[in-house]
PDB file of C-alpha atoms in Angstrom:
ATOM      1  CA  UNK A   1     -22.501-106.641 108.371  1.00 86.00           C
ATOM      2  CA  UNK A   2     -22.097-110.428 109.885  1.00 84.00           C
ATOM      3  CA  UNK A   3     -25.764-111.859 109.946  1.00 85.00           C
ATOM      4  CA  UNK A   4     -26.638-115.205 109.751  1.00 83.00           C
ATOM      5  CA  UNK A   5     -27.386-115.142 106.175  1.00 88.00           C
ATOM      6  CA  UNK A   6     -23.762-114.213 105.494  1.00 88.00           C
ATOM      7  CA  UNK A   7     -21.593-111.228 105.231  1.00 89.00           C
ATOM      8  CA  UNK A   8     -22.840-107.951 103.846  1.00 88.00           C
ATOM      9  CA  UNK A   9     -20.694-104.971 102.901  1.00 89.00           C
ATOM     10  CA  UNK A  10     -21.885-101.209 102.736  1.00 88.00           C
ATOM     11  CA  UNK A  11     -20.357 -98.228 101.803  1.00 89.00           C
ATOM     12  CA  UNK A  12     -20.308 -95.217 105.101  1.00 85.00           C
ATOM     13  CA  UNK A  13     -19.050 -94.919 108.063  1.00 86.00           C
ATOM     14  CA  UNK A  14     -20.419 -96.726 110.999  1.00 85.00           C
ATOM     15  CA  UNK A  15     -21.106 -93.849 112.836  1.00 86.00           C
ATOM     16  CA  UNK A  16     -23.663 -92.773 110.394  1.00 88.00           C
ATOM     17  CA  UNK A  17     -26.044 -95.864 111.018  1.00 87.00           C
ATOM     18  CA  UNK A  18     -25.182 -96.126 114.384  1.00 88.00           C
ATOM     19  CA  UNK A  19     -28.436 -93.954 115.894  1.00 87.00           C
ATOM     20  CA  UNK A  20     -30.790 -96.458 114.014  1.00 89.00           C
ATOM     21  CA  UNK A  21     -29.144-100.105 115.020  1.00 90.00           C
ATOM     22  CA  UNK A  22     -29.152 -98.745 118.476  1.00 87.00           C
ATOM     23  CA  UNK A  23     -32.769 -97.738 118.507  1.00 87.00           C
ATOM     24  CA  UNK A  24     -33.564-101.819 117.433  1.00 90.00           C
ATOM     25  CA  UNK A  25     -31.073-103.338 120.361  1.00 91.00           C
ATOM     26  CA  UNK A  26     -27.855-102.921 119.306  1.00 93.00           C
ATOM     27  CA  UNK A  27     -24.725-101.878 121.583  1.00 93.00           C
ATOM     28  CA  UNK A  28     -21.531-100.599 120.801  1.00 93.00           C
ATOM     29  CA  UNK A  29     -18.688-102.476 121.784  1.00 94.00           C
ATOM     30  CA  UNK A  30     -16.079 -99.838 120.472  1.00 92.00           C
ATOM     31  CA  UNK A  31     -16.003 -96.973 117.550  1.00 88.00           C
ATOM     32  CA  UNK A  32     -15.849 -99.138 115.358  1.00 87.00           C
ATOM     33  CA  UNK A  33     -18.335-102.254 116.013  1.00 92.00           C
ATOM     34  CA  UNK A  34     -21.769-102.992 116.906  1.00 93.00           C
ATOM     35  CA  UNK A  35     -23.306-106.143 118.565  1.00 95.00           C
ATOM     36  CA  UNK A  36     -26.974-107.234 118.461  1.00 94.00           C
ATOM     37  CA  UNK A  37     -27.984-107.436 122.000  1.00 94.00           C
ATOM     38  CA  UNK A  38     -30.283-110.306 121.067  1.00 93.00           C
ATOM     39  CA  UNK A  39     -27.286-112.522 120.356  1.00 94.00           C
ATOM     40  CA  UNK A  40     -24.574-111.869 123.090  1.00 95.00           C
ATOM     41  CA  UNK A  41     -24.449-115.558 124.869  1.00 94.00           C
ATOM     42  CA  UNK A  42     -21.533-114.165 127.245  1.00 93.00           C
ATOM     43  CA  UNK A  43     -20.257-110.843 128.608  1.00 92.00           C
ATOM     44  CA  UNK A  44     -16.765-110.489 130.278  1.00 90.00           C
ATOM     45  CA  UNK A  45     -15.108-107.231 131.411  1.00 85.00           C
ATOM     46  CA  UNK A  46     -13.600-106.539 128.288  1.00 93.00           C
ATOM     47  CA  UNK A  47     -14.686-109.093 125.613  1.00 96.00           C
ATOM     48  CA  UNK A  48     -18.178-109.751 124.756  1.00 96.00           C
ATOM     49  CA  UNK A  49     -19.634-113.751 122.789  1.00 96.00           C
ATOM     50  CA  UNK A  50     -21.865-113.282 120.129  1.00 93.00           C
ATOM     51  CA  UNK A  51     -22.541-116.698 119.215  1.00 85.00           C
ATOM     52  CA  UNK A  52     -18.864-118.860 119.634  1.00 87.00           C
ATOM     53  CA  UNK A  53     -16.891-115.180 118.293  1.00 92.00           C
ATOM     54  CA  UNK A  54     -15.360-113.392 121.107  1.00 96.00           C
ATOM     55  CA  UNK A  55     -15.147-109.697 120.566  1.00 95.00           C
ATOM     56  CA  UNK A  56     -13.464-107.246 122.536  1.00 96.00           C
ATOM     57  CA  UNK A  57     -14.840-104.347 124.362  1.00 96.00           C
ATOM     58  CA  UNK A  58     -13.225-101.492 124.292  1.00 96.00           C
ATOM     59  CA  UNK A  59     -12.837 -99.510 128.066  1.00 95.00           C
ATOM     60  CA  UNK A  60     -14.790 -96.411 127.186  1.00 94.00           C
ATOM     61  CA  UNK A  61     -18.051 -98.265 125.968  1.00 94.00           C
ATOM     62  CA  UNK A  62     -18.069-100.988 129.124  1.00 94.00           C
ATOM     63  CA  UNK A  63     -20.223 -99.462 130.724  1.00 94.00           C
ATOM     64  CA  UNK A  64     -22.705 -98.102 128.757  1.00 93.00           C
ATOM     65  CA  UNK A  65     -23.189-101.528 127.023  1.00 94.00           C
ATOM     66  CA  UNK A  66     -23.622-103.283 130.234  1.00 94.00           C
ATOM     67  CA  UNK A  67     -26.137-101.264 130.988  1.00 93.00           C
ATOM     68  CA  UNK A  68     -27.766-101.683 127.342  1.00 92.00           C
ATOM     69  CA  UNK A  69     -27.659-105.079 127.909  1.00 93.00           C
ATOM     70  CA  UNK A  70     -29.115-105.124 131.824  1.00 92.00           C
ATOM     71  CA  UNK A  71     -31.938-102.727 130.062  1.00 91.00           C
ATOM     72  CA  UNK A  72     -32.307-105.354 127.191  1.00 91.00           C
ATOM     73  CA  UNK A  73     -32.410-108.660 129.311  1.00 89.00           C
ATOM     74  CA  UNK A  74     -35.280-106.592 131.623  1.00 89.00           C
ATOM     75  CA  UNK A  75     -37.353-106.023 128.640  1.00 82.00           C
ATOM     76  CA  UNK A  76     -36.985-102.382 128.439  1.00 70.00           C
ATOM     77  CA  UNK A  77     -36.274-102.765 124.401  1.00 58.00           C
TER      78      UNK A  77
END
């Protein structure tokens, strides 16, 4: 985990606390990464800024966390 109290490791798979991030506004930018919505300063078609780091988006999850995102800037989080 990157936080802004450092780096934190954990042993699993990311699919296995996926379900709970999401339910606290999180959105998946690929299989293999998670963003908190809270953070994302800038979105792009297929990179996303979470503070100054740019990290890409992969094609299959565009939509979905656009539409997290819409959701989470409308207050429906």
């Amino acid at each position: 985990y990157h936080t802004s109290m450092g780096e934190f490791r954990e042993r699993g798979t990311i699919a296995r606390k996926e379900g709970e991030f999401l339910s606290y506004g999180f959105g998946k930018c690929s299989s293999g990464c998670l963003v908190n919505l809270r953070h994302v300063r800038k979105i792009r078609k297929d990179t996303v800024w979470v503070a100054d780091e740019a990290i890409p988006v992969s094609r299959s999850h565009q939509k979905t966390l656009y539409a997290e995102l819409m959701r989470y800037l409308g207050g429906e989080q």
